PDB file of C-alpha atoms in Angstrom:
ATOM      1  CA  SER V   1      30.651 -20.582  -4.608  1.00 44.00           C
ATOM      2  CA  TYR V   2      29.811 -16.944  -3.758  1.00 41.00           C
ATOM      3  CA  ASN V   3      29.276 -15.912  -7.420  1.00 44.00           C
ATOM      4  CA  ASN V   4      26.901 -18.828  -7.981  1.00 44.00           C
ATOM      5  CA  ILE V   5      24.880 -17.858  -4.894  1.00 44.00           C
ATOM      6  CA  SER V   6      24.740 -14.230  -6.042  1.00 41.00           C
ATOM      7  CA  ILE V   7      23.563 -15.221  -9.545  1.00 43.00           C
ATOM      8  CA  TYR V   8      21.007 -17.669  -8.099  1.00 41.00           C
ATOM      9  CA  THR V   9      19.670 -15.038  -5.684  1.00 38.00           C
ATOM     10  CA  THR V  10      19.449 -12.440  -8.473  1.00 40.00           C
ATOM     11  CA  PHE V  11      17.661 -14.955 -10.714  1.00 40.00           C
ATOM     12  CA  ARG V  12      15.175 -15.844  -7.937  1.00 40.00           C
ATOM     13  CA  CYS V  13      14.483 -12.143  -7.216  1.00 38.00           C
ATOM     14  CA  TYR V  14      13.914 -11.515 -10.922  1.00 39.00           C
ATOM     15  CA  ASN V  15      11.467 -14.455 -11.099  1.00 41.00           C
ATOM     16  CA  VAL V  16       9.552 -13.160  -8.072  1.00 37.00           C
ATOM     17  CA  LEU V  17       9.322  -9.681  -9.639  1.00 37.00           C
ATOM     18  CA  VAL V  18       8.025 -11.160 -12.910  1.00 36.00           C
ATOM     19  CA  ILE V  19       5.386 -13.187 -11.044  1.00 37.00           C
ATOM     20  CA  VAL V  20       4.272 -10.150  -8.988  1.00 36.00           C
ATOM     21  CA  ALA V  21       4.128  -7.956 -12.114  1.00 38.00           C
ATOM     22  CA  ALA V  22       2.062 -10.568 -13.945  1.00 37.00           C
ATOM     23  CA  ALA V  23      -0.324 -10.941 -11.014  1.00 38.00           C
ATOM     24  CA  LEU V  24      -0.814  -7.181 -10.823  1.00 37.00           C
ATOM     25  CA  SER V  25      -1.508  -6.885 -14.532  1.00 39.00           C
ATOM     26  CA  PHE V  26      -4.130  -9.658 -14.479  1.00 36.00           C
ATOM     27  CA  SER V  27      -6.018  -8.448 -11.414  1.00 37.00           C
ATOM     28  CA  SER V  28      -9.052  -6.455 -12.454  1.00 36.00           C
ATOM     29  CA  CYS V  29     -11.478  -6.595  -9.564  1.00 38.00           C
ATOM     30  CA  GLY V  30     -12.817  -3.042  -9.263  1.00 46.00           C
ATOM     31  CA  VAL V  31      -9.626  -1.392 -10.448  1.00 53.00           C
ATOM     32  CA  LEU V  32      -9.091   1.175 -13.132  1.00 56.00           C
ATOM     33  CA  SER V  33     -10.375  -0.341 -16.349  1.00 48.00           C
ATOM     34  CA  ARG V  34      -7.849  -1.721 -18.801  1.00 46.00           C
ATOM     35  CA  SER V  35     -10.183  -0.538 -21.570  1.00 47.00           C
ATOM     36  CA  GLN V  36      -9.452   3.050 -20.582  1.00 61.00           C
ATOM     37  CA  SER V  37      -6.596   4.688 -22.418  1.00 64.00           C
ATOM     38  CA  SER V  38      -3.372   5.116 -20.493  1.00 67.00           C
ATOM     39  CA  GLY V  39      -3.916   8.874 -20.757  1.00 70.00           C
ATOM     40  CA  ASP V  40      -7.307   8.604 -19.016  1.00 78.00           C
ATOM     41  CA  ILE V  41      -5.826   6.491 -16.229  1.00 81.00           C
ATOM     42  CA  ALA V  42      -2.892   8.893 -15.801  1.00 83.00           C
ATOM     43  CA  GLU V  43      -5.333  11.838 -15.642  1.00 87.00           C
ATOM     44  CA  TYR V  44      -7.327  10.090 -12.906  1.00 88.00           C
ATOM     45  CA  VAL V  45      -4.120   9.360 -10.961  1.00 90.00           C
ATOM     46  CA  ILE V  46      -3.095  13.033 -11.138  1.00 90.00           C
ATOM     47  CA  GLU V  47      -6.598  14.167 -10.108  1.00 91.00           C
ATOM     48  CA  ALA V  48      -6.591  11.756  -7.158  1.00 91.00           C
ATOM     49  CA  ILE V  49      -3.199  13.054  -6.030  1.00 90.00           C
ATOM     50  CA  GLU V  50      -4.172  16.724  -6.395  1.00 91.00           C
ATOM     51  CA  THR V  51      -7.467  16.335  -4.516  1.00 92.00           C
ATOM     52  CA  GLN V  52      -5.988  14.007  -1.881  1.00 93.00           C
ATOM     53  CA  SER V  53      -8.964  11.737  -2.491  1.00 94.00           C
ATOM     54  CA  PHE V  54      -8.393   8.133  -3.567  1.00 95.00           C
ATOM     55  CA  THR V  55      -9.023   4.518  -2.662  1.00 95.00           C
ATOM     56  CA  VAL V  56      -6.561   1.674  -3.063  1.00 96.00           C
ATOM     57  CA  ASP V  57      -7.864  -1.893  -3.250  1.00 96.00           C
ATOM     58  CA  VAL V  58      -5.205  -4.248  -1.935  1.00 96.00           C
ATOM     59  CA  ASP V  59      -4.737  -7.598  -3.643  1.00 95.00           C
ATOM     60  CA  HIS V  60      -1.341  -8.699  -2.334  1.00 94.00           C
ATOM     61  CA  ILE V  61      -0.192  -8.727   1.306  1.00 94.00           C
ATOM     62  CA  ILE V  62       3.539  -8.788   2.050  1.00 92.00           C
ATOM     63  CA  PRO V  63       4.358  -9.222   5.766  1.00 89.00           C
ATOM     64  CA  LEU V  64       7.871  -8.665   7.100  1.00 88.00           C
ATOM     65  CA  ARG V  65       7.948 -12.270   8.334  1.00 86.00           C
ATOM     66  CA  GLY V  66       6.339 -15.193   6.601  1.00 83.00           C
ATOM     67  CA  PRO V  67       5.083 -15.709   3.075  1.00 87.00           C
ATOM     68  CA  SER V  68       3.240 -13.107   1.056  1.00 84.00           C
ATOM     69  CA  ARG V  69      -0.270 -13.891  -0.080  1.00 86.00           C
ATOM     70  CA  HIS V  70      -2.964 -12.807  -2.477  1.00 89.00           C
ATOM     71  CA  ASP V  71      -6.064 -11.620  -0.706  1.00 85.00           C
ATOM     72  CA  TYR V  72      -8.949  -9.330  -1.549  1.00 86.00           C
ATOM     73  CA  GLY V  73     -11.342  -7.185   0.438  1.00 91.00           C
ATOM     74  CA  TYR V  74      -8.750  -4.882   1.996  1.00 95.00           C
ATOM     75  CA  SER V  75      -8.373  -1.194   1.184  1.00 96.00           C
ATOM     76  CA  VAL V  76      -7.112   2.233   2.168  1.00 96.00           C
ATOM     77  CA  ARG V  77      -9.228   5.318   1.506  1.00 95.00           C
ATOM     78  CA  VAL V  78      -7.753   8.801   1.770  1.00 95.00           C
ATOM     79  CA  ASP V  79     -10.178  11.726   1.630  1.00 94.00           C
ATOM     80  CA  GLY V  80      -8.530  15.022   2.495  1.00 93.00           C
ATOM     81  CA  GLU V  81      -7.567  14.801   6.164  1.00 95.00           C
ATOM     82  CA  ASP V  82      -9.462  11.535   6.747  1.00 96.00           C
ATOM     83  CA  ILE V  83      -8.263   7.963   6.372  1.00 96.00           C
ATOM     84  CA  ASN V  84     -10.210   4.724   6.376  1.00 95.00           C
ATOM     85  CA  SER V  85      -7.616   1.982   6.763  1.00 95.00           C
ATOM     86  CA  HIS V  86      -8.862  -1.581   6.393  1.00 95.00           C
ATOM     87  CA  LEU V  87      -5.622  -3.566   6.213  1.00 94.00           C
ATOM     88  CA  PRO V  88      -4.634  -6.841   7.864  1.00 90.00           C
ATOM     89  CA  PHE V  89      -1.686  -7.102  10.248  1.00 87.00           C
ATOM     90  CA  PHE V  90       0.364 -10.313  10.371  1.00 82.00           C
ATOM     91  CA  GLY V  91       3.455  -9.889  12.442  1.00 73.00           C
ATOM     92  CA  VAL V  92       5.120  -9.447  15.760  1.00 74.00           C
ATOM     93  CA  SER V  93       4.052  -6.655  18.077  1.00 73.00           C
ATOM     94  CA  SER V  94       6.102  -5.699  21.125  1.00 71.00           C
ATOM     95  CA  VAL V  95       3.530  -3.125  22.301  1.00 69.00           C
ATOM     96  CA  SER V  96       0.548  -3.910  24.469  1.00 63.00           C
ATOM     97  CA  THR V  97      -2.656  -3.713  22.435  1.00 59.00           C
ATOM     98  CA  TYR V  98      -5.344  -5.017  24.775  1.00 58.00           C
ATOM     99  CA  ASN V  99      -8.336  -3.124  23.378  1.00 57.00           C
ATOM    100  CA  GLU V 100      -6.967  -2.152  20.000  1.00 61.00           C
ATOM    101  CA  GLY V 101      -8.029  -5.122  17.861  1.00 69.00           C
ATOM    102  CA  ASN V 102      -6.467  -4.963  14.404  1.00 78.00           C
ATOM    103  CA  PRO V 103      -4.018  -2.017  14.596  1.00 84.00           C
ATOM    104  CA  LEU V 104      -4.386  -1.244  10.868  1.00 89.00           C
ATOM    105  CA  SER V 105      -8.182  -1.298  10.615  1.00 91.00           C
ATOM    106  CA  PHE V 106      -9.606   2.064  11.717  1.00 92.00           C
ATOM    107  CA  ASP V 107     -10.954   5.487  10.726  1.00 95.00           C
ATOM    108  CA  GLY V 108      -8.641   8.338  11.642  1.00 94.00           C
ATOM    109  CA  LYS V 109      -7.188  11.742  10.823  1.00 95.00           C
ATOM    110  CA  ILE V 110      -4.118  12.301   8.663  1.00 95.00           C
ATOM    111  CA  ARG V 111      -1.241  14.431   9.924  1.00 93.00           C
ATOM    112  CA  GLU V 112       1.982  15.531   8.249  1.00 92.00           C
ATOM    113  CA  TYR V 113       0.859  14.714   4.676  1.00 94.00           C
ATOM    114  CA  SER V 114       3.471  15.112   1.947  1.00 95.00           C
ATOM    115  CA  CYS V 115       3.509  14.162  -1.709  1.00 95.00           C
ATOM    116  CA  TYR V 116       6.184  14.336  -4.391  1.00 94.00           C
ATOM    117  CA  GLN V 117       6.955  12.786  -7.754  1.00 93.00           C
ATOM    118  CA  ASP V 118      10.042  10.584  -7.859  1.00 93.00           C
ATOM    119  CA  GLN V 119      12.610  10.388 -10.665  1.00 93.00           C
ATOM    120  CA  LYS V 120      10.691   7.626 -12.446  1.00 92.00           C
ATOM    121  CA  GLY V 121       7.414   9.588 -12.427  1.00 91.00           C
ATOM    122  CA  ALA V 122       5.619   7.754  -9.607  1.00 94.00           C
ATOM    123  CA  PHE V 123       3.841   9.758  -6.935  1.00 95.00           C
ATOM    124  CA  VAL V 124       5.049   9.119  -3.400  1.00 96.00           C
ATOM    125  CA  ILE V 125       2.749   9.983  -0.513  1.00 96.00           C
ATOM    126  CA  ASP V 126       3.864   9.959   3.111  1.00 96.00           C
ATOM    127  CA  PHE V 127       1.714  10.692   6.122  1.00 96.00           C
ATOM    128  CA  VAL V 128       1.269   9.956   9.796  1.00 95.00           C
ATOM    129  CA  THR V 129      -1.961   8.896  11.466  1.00 94.00           C
ATOM    130  CA  PHE V 130      -3.097   7.294  14.712  1.00 92.00           C
ATOM    131  CA  ASN V 131      -5.461   4.434  15.445  1.00 87.00           C
ATOM    132  CA  PRO V 132      -8.008   6.054  17.808  1.00 86.00           C
ATOM    133  CA  ALA V 133      -7.795   2.946  20.031  1.00 83.00           C
ATOM    134  CA  ASN V 134      -4.093   3.663  20.679  1.00 81.00           C
ATOM    135  CA  ILE V 135      -3.245   7.333  20.126  1.00 82.00           C
ATOM    136  CA  GLN V 136       0.224   7.005  21.689  1.00 83.00           C
ATOM    137  CA  VAL V 137       1.615   5.023  18.734  1.00 86.00           C
ATOM    138  CA  PRO V 138       1.902   6.876  15.402  1.00 92.00           C
ATOM    139  CA  ILE V 139       1.389   4.867  12.208  1.00 93.00           C
ATOM    140  CA  TYR V 140       3.429   5.882   9.146  1.00 97.00           C
ATOM    141  CA  TYR V 141       2.031   5.262   5.666  1.00 97.00           C
ATOM    142  CA  HIS V 142       4.247   5.352   2.572  1.00 97.00           C
ATOM    143  CA  ILE V 143       2.177   4.991  -0.610  1.00 97.00           C
ATOM    144  CA  THR V 144       3.626   4.877  -4.120  1.00 97.00           C
ATOM    145  CA  ILE V 145       1.208   5.343  -7.029  1.00 96.00           C
ATOM    146  CA  TRP V 146       2.312   4.816 -10.616  1.00 94.00           C
ATOM    147  CA  GLY V 147       0.648   6.408 -13.652  1.00 91.00           C
ATOM    148  CA  SER V 148      -0.976   3.052 -14.467  1.00 91.00           C
ATOM    149  CA  GLY V 149      -2.888   3.122 -11.161  1.00 93.00           C
ATOM    150  CA  SER V 150      -0.754   0.390  -9.587  1.00 95.00           C
ATOM    151  CA  THR V 151       0.168   1.048  -5.965  1.00 96.00           C
ATOM    152  CA  TYR V 152       2.572  -0.133  -3.285  1.00 97.00           C
ATOM    153  CA  ILE V 153       1.934   0.654   0.391  1.00 97.00           C
ATOM    154  CA  THR V 154       4.309   0.263   3.323  1.00 97.00           C
ATOM    155  CA  VAL V 155       3.009   0.767   6.865  1.00 95.00           C
ATOM    156  CA  ASN V 156       5.322   1.184   9.870  1.00 93.00           C
ATOM    157  CA  SER V 157       4.674   1.840  13.521  1.00 89.00           C
ATOM    158  CA  ALA V 158       6.788   1.648  16.657  1.00 84.00           C
ATOM    159  CA  GLY V 159       6.937  -1.765  18.246  1.00 80.00           C
ATOM    160  CA  ARG V 160       5.376  -3.647  15.311  1.00 84.00           C
ATOM    161  CA  ASP V 161       6.686  -5.402  12.233  1.00 86.00           C
ATOM    162  CA  SER V 162       6.250  -3.349   9.081  1.00 92.00           C
ATOM    163  CA  MET V 163       3.719  -4.535   6.515  1.00 93.00           C
ATOM    164  CA  SER V 164       3.586  -3.952   2.768  1.00 96.00           C
ATOM    165  CA  TYR V 165       0.720  -4.258   0.317  1.00 96.00           C
ATOM    166  CA  SER V 166       0.265  -3.903  -3.419  1.00 96.00           C
ATOM    167  CA  GLY V 167      -2.907  -3.106  -5.280  1.00 96.00           C
ATOM    168  CA  ASN V 168      -4.600  -0.631  -7.578  1.00 95.00           C
ATOM    169  CA  LEU V 169      -6.528   2.615  -7.445  1.00 93.00           C
ATOM    170  CA  VAL V 170     -10.279   2.087  -7.619  1.00 91.00           C
ATOM    171  CA  GLU V 171     -12.344   3.919 -10.201  1.00 76.00           C
ATOM    172  CA  PRO V 172     -14.590   6.557  -8.700  1.00 62.00           C
ATOM    173  CA  LYS V 173     -18.170   5.374  -8.464  1.00 62.00           C
ATOM    174  CA  THR V 174     -20.634   7.192 -10.694  1.00 53.00           C
ATOM    175  CA  GLU V 175     -24.168   7.320  -9.390  1.00 51.00           C
TER     176      GLU V 175
END
């Protein structure tokens, strides 16, 4: 009856979380090196937050509707007041976007940036930006970064389904 459904749902959610956690821990394509000490990774995370300069490589796409999927080659780069968003959008849009193309793939300016550390120690970054192809519709980014370099991004905008992504901070390139 109801209790069995509740237990089954809780069990299924737990299994999904275990699978997602395992997938995140095994992904290593360009992310912070597992050979680095956790202190080194945490220092890089803090430096990235303080300088407002970081790149997240996305490896898991979670649309509001439909199944989630593993995919690579997508990213978000924040550099001060600039954003380079290269994220896919799979969902329903009730706004006209004739010349916009992919609404989440653009270079833009960040407005209303805020950052705080939550009770569990993760850094939470919120900001607003606009796709230059459609400056009437603000796009809200909510990025959570854990001390391990793991990230979770939620993107919302008026008239479109929200999208979520998980991934990892990318090591800075040394030249």
